[in-house]
PDB file of C-alpha atoms in Angstrom:
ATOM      1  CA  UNK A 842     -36.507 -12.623  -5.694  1.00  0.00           C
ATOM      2  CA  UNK A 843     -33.948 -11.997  -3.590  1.00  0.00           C
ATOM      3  CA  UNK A 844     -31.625 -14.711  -2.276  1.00  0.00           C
ATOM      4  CA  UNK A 845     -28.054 -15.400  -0.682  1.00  0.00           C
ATOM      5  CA  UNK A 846     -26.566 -18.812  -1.131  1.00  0.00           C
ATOM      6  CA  UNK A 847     -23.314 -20.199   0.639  1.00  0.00           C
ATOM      7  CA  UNK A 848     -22.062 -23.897   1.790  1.00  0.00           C
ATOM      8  CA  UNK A 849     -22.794 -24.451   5.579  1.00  0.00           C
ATOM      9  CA  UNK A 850     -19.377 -25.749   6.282  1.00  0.00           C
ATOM     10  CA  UNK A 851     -15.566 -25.369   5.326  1.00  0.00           C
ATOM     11  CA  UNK A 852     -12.787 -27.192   7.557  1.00  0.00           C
ATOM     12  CA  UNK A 853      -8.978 -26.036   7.023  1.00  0.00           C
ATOM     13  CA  UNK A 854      -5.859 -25.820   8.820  1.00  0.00           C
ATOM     14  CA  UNK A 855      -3.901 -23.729  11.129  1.00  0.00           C
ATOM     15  CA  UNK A 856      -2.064 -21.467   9.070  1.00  0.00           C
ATOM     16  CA  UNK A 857      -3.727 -22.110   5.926  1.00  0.00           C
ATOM     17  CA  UNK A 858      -5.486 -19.779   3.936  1.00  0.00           C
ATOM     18  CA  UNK A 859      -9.826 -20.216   4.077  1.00  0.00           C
ATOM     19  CA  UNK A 860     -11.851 -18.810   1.569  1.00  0.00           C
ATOM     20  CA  UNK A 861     -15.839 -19.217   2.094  1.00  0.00           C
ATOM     21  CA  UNK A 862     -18.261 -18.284  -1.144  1.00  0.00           C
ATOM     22  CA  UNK A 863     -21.293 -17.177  -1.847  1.00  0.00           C
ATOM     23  CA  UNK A 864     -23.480 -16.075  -4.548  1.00  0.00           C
ATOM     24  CA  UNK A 865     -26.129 -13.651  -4.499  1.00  0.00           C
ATOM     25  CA  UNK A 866     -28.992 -12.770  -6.751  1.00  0.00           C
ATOM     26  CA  UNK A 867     -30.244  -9.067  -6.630  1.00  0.00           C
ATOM     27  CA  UNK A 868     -27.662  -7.024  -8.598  1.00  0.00           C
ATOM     28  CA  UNK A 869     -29.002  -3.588  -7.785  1.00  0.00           C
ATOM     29  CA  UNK A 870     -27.470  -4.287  -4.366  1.00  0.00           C
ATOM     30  CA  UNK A 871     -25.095  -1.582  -3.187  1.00  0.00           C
ATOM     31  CA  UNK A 872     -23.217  -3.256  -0.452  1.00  0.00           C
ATOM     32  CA  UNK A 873     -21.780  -6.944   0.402  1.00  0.00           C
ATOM     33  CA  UNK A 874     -21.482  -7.907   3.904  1.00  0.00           C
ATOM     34  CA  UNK A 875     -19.524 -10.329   5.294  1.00  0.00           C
ATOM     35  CA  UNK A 876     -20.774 -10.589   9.268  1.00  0.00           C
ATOM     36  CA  UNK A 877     -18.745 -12.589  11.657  1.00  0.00           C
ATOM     37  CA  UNK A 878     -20.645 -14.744  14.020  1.00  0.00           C
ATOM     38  CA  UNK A 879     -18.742 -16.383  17.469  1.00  0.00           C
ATOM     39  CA  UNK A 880     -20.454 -18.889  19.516  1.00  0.00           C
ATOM     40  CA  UNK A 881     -23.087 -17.255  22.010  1.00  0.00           C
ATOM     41  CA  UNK A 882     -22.656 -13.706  20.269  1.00  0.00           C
ATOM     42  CA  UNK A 883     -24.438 -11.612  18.241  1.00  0.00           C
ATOM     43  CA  UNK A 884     -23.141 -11.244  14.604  1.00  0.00           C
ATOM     44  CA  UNK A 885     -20.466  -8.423  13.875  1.00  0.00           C
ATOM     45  CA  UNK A 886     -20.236  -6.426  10.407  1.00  0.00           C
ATOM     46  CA  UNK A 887     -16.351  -8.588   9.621  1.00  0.00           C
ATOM     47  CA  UNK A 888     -15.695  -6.679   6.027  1.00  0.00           C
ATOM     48  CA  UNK A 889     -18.009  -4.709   3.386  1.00  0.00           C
ATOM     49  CA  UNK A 890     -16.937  -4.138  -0.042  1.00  0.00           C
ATOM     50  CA  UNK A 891     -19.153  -0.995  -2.448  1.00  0.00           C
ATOM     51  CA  UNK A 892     -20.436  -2.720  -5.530  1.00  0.00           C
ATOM     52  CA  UNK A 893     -18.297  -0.869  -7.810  1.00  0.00           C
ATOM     53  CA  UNK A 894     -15.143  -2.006  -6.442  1.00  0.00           C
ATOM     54  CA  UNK A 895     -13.645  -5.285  -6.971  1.00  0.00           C
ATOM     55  CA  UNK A 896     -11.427  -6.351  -4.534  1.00  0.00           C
ATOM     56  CA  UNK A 897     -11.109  -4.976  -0.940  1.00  0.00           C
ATOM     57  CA  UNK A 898      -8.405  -5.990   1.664  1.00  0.00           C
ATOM     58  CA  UNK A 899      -8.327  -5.048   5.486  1.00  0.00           C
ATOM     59  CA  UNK A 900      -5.070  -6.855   6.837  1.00  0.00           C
ATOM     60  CA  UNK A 901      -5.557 -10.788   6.815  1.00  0.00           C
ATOM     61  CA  UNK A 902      -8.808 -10.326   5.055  1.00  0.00           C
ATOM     62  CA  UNK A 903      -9.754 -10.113   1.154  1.00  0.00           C
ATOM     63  CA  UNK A 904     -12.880  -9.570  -0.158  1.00  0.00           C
ATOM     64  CA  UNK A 905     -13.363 -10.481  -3.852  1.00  0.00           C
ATOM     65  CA  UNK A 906     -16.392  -9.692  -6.111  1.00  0.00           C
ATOM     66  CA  UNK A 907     -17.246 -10.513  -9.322  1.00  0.00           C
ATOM     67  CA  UNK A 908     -20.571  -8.708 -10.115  1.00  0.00           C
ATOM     68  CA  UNK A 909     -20.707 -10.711 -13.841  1.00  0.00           C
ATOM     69  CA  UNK A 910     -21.562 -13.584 -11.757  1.00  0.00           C
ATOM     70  CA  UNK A 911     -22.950 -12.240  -8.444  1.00  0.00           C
ATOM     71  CA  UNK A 912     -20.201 -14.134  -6.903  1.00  0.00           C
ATOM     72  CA  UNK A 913     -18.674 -13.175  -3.496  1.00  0.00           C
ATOM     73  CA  UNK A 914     -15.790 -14.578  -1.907  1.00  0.00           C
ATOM     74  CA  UNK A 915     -14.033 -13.916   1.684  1.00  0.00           C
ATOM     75  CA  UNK A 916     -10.265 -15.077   2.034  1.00  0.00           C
ATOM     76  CA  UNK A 917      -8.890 -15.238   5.509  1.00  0.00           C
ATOM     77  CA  UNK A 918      -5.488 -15.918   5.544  1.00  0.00           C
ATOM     78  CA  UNK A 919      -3.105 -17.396   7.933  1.00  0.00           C
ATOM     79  CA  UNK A 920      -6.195 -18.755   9.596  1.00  0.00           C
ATOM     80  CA  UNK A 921      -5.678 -19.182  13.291  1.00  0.00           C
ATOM     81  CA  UNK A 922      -8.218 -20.837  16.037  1.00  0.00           C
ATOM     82  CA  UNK A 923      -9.585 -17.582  16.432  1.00  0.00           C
ATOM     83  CA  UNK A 924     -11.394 -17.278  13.263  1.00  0.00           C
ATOM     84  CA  UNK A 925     -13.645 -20.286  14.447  1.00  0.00           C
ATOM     85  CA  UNK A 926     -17.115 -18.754  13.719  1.00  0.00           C
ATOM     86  CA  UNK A 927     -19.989 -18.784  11.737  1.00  0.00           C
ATOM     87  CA  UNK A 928     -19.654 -16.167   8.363  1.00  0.00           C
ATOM     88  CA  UNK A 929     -22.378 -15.329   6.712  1.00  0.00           C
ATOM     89  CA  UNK A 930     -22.628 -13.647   3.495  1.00  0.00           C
ATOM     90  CA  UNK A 931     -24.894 -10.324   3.124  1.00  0.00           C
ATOM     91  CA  UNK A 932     -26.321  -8.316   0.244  1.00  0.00           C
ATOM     92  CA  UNK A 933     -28.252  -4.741   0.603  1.00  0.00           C
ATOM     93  CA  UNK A 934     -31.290  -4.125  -0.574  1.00  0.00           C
ATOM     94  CA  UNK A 935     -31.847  -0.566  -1.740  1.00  0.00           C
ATOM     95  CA  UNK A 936     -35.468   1.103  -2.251  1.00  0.00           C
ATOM     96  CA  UNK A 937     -36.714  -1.312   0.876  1.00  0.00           C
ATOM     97  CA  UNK A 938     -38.953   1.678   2.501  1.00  0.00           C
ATOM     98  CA  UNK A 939     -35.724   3.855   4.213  1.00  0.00           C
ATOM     99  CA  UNK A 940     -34.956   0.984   6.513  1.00  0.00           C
ATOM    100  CA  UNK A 941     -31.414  -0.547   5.948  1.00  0.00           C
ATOM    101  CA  UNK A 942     -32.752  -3.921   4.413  1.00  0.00           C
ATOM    102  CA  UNK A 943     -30.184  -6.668   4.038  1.00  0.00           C
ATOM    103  CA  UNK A 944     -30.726  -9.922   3.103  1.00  0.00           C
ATOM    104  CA  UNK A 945     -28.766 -12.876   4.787  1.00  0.00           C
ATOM    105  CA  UNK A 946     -27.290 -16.548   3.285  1.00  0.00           C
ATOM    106  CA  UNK A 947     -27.478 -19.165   5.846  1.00  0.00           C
ATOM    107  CA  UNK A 948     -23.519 -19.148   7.224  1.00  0.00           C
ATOM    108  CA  UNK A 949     -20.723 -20.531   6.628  1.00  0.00           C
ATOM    109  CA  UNK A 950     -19.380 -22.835   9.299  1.00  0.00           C
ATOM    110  CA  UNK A 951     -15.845 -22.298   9.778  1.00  0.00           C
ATOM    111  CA  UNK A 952     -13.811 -25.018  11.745  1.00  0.00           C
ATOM    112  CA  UNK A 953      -9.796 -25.201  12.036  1.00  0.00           C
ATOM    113  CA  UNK A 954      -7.703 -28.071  12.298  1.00  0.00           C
ATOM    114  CA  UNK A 955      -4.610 -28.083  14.052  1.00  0.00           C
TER     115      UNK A 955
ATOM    116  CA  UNK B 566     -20.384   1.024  24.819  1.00  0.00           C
ATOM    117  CA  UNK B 567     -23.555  -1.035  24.933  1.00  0.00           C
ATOM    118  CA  UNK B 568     -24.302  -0.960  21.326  1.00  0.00           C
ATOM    119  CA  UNK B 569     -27.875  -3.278  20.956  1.00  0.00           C
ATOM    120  CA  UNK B 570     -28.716  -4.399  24.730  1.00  0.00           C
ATOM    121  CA  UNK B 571     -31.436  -7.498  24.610  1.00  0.00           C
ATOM    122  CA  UNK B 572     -33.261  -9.101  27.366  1.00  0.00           C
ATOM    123  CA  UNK B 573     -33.738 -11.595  28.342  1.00  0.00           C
ATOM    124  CA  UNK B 574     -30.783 -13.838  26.923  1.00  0.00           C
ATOM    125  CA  UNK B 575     -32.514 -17.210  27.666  1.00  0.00           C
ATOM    126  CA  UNK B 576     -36.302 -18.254  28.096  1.00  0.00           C
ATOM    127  CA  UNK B 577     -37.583 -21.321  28.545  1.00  0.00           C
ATOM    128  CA  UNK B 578     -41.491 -21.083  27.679  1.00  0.00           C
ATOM    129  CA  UNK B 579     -44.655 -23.701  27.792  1.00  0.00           C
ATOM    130  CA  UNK B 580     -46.662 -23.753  24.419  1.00  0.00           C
ATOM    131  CA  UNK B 581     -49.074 -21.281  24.658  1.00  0.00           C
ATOM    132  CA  UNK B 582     -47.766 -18.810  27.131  1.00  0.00           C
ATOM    133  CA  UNK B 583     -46.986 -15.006  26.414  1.00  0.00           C
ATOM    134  CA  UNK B 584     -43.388 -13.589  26.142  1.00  0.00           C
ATOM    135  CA  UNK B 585     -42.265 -10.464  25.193  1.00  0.00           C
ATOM    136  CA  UNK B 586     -38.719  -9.725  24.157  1.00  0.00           C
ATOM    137  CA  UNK B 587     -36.610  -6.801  24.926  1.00  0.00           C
ATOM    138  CA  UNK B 588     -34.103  -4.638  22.920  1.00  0.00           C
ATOM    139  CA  UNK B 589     -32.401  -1.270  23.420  1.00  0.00           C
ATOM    140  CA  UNK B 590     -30.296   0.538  21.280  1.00  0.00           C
ATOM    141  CA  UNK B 591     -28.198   3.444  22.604  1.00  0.00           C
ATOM    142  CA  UNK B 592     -26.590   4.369  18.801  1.00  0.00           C
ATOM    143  CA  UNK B 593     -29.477   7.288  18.437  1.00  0.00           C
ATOM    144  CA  UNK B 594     -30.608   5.152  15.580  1.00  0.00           C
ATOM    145  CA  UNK B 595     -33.518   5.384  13.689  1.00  0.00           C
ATOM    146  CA  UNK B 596     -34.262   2.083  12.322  1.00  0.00           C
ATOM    147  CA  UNK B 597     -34.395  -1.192  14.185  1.00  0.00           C
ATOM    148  CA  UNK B 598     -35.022  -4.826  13.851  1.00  0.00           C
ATOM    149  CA  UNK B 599     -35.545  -8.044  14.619  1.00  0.00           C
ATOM    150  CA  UNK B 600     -34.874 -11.513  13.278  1.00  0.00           C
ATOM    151  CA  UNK B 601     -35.035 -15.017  13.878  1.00  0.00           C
ATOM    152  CA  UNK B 602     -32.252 -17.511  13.743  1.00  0.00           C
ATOM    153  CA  UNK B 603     -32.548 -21.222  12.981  1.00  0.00           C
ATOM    154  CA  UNK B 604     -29.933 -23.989  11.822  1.00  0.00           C
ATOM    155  CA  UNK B 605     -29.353 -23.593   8.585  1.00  0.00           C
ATOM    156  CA  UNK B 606     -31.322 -20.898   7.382  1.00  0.00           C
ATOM    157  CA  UNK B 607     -29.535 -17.653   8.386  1.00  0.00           C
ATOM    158  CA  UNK B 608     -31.303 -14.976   9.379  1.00  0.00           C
ATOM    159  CA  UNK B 609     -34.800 -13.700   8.601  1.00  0.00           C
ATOM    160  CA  UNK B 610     -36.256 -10.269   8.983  1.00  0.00           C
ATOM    161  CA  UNK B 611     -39.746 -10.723  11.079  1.00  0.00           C
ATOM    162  CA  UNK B 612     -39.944  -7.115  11.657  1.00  0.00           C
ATOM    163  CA  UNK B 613     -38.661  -3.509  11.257  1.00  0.00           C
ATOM    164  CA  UNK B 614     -39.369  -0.134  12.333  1.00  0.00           C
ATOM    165  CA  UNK B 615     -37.819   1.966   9.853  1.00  0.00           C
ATOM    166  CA  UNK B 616     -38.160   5.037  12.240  1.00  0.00           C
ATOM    167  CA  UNK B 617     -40.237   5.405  15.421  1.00  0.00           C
ATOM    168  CA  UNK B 618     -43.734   5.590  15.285  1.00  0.00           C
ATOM    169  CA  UNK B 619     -43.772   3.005  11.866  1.00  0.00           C
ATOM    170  CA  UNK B 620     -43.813  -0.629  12.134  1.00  0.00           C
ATOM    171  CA  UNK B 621     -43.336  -3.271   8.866  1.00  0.00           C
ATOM    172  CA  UNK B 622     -43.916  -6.988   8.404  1.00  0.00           C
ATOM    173  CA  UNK B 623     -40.532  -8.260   7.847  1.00  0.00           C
ATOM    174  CA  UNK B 624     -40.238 -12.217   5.749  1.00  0.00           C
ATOM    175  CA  UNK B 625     -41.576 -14.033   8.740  1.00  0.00           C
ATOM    176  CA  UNK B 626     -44.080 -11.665  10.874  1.00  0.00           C
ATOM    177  CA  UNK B 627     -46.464 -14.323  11.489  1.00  0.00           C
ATOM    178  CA  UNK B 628     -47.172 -15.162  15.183  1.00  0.00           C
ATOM    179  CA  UNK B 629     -45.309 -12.404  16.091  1.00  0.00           C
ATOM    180  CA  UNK B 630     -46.083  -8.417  16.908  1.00  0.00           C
ATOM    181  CA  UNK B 631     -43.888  -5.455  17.842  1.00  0.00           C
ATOM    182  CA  UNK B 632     -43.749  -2.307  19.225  1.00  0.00           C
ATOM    183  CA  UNK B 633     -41.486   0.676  18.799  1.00  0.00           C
ATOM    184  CA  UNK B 634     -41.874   2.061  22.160  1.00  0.00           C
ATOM    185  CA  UNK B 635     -39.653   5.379  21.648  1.00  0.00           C
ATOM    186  CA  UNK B 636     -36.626   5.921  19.408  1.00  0.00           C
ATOM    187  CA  UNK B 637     -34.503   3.660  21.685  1.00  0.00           C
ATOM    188  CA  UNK B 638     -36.394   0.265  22.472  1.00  0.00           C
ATOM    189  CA  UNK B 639     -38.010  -2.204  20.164  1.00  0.00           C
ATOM    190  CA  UNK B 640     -40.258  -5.060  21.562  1.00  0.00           C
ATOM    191  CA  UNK B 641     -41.116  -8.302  20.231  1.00  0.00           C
ATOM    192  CA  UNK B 642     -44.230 -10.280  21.340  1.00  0.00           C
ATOM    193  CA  UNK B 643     -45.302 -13.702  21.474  1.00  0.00           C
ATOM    194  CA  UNK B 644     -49.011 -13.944  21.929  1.00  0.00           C
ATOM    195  CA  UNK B 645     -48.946 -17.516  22.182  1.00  0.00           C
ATOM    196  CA  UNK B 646     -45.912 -19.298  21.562  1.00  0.00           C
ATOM    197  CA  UNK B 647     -45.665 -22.429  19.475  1.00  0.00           C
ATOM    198  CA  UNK B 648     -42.941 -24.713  19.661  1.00  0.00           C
ATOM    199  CA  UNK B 649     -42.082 -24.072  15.530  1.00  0.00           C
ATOM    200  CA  UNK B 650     -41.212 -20.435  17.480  1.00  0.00           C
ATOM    201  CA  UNK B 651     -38.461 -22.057  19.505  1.00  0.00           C
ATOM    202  CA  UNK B 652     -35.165 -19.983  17.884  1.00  0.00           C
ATOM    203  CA  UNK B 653     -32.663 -17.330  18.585  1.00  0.00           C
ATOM    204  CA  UNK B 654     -33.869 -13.737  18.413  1.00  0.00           C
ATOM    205  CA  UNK B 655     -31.976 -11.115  16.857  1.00  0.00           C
ATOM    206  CA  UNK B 656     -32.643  -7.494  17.787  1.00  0.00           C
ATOM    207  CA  UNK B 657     -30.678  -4.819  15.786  1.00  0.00           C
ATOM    208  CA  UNK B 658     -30.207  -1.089  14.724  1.00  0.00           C
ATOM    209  CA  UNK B 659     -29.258   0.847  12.250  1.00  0.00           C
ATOM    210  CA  UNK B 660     -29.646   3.958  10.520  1.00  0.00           C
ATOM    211  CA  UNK B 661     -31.527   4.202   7.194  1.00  0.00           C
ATOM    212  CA  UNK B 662     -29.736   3.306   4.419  1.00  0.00           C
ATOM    213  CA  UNK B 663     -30.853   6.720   1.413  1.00  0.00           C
ATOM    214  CA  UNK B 664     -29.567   6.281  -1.376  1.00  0.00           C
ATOM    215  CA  UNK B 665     -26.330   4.312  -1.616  1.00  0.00           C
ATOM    216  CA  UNK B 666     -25.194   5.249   1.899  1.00  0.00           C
ATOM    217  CA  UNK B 667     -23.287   3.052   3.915  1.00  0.00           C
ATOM    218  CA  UNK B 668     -25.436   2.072   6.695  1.00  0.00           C
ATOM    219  CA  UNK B 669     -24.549  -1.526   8.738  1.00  0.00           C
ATOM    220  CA  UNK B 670     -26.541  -3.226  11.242  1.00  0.00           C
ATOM    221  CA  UNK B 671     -25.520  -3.587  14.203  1.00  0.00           C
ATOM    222  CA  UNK B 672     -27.093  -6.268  16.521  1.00  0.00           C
ATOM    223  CA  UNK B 673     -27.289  -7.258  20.127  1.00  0.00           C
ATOM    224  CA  UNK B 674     -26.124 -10.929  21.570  1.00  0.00           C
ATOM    225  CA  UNK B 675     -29.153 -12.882  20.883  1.00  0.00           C
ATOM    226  CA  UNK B 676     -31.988 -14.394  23.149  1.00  0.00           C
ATOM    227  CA  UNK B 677     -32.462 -18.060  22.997  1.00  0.00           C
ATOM    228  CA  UNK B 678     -36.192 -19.163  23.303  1.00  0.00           C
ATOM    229  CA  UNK B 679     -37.464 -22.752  23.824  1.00  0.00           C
ATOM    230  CA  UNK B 680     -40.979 -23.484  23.171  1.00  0.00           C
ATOM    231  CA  UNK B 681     -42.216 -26.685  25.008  1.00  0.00           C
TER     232      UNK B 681
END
């Protein structure tokens, strides 16, 4: 079946560079999401990336996917306090009646130290 | 631009009671959503309405029924609330996704339901 899998928490430093993971099982999917999620908010569509591409970047973000192992990645760099939200990790999931079907992982929690 | 409206945002119910929630999308949309959000488990679909007039168990429809009143609003209805139903509720819209189309969801701010 289908399934989204990510760790529920990554800590790292001001200024660093975070990357958050996740795998995914359904590789008919056409689209990866990665939705941004701020405390008390709804989530926001952060990045998407087409299955047939790669890599995608969109200014501190880089999307990286590897579609041998159904592996999805997110880098953030120069992380600031701002980026202090729950990610979560997203995978369409075509032929599901003509609704927009997409199936979730759990979040990533993403804390930063000073 | 409202995007996904959803009311209310908080609820406090007693086990048993009745509650419907809310949403309203003003995107001209013609699918819409909701899910339920719990601590480490993401998201899960309970129901969609791929266009109006249709209606579809999502993962997690039990206890739970909807309504897709026009094109714009999308209710959610507790018959009898259980505390296991205490979560945050998720509405969102989008428009259907054809074949390999680009098609996000986008989703209101969330109403936060306790079951006593």
């Amino acid at each position: 079946g289908e399934d989204v899998e990510q760790s529920l928490f990554l800590s790292v430093r001001e200024g660093d560079s975070s990357v958050i993971n996740c795998t995914y099982t359904d590789s008919s999917s056409t689209y990866l999401y990665w939705y941004k999620q701020e405390p008390g908010a709804g989530l926001q569509l952060l990045t998407y990336i087409f299955s047939n591409m790669d890599m995608k970047q969109d200014q501190r973000l880089t999307v990286l996917l590897n579609k041998k192992d159904k592996h999805l990645s997110l880098r953030i760099a120069d992380t600031q306090t701002g980026d202090s939200a729950i990610y979560f990790c997203a995978e369409s999931a075509p032929g599901y009646s003509s609704a927009s079907k997409i199936i979730f992982g759990s979040g990533t929690r993403l804390s930063i130290r000073p | 631009n409202a995007g996904v409206t959803q009311t209310p945002k908080f609820q406090v119910l007693k086990t048993g009671q009745s509650m419907t929630l809310q949403c309203a999308q003003d995107m001209n949309h013609n699918s819409m959503y909701w899910y339920r959000q719990d601590p480490g488990m993401g998201l899960r679909l309970i129901y969609y309405s791929a266009s109006e007039g249709t209606t579809d168990k999502g993962e997690v429809p039990n206890g739970y029924n909807v309504s897709r009143l026009n094109k714009r609003e999308f209710s959610l209805r507790l018959e009898s609330a259980a505390p296991s139903q205490t979560s945050v509720y998720f509405c969102a819209s989008s428009e259907p996704s054809g074949q390999g189309s680009f098609q996000p969801q986008h989703f209101g701010d969330g109403t936060r339901l306790s079951i006593l």
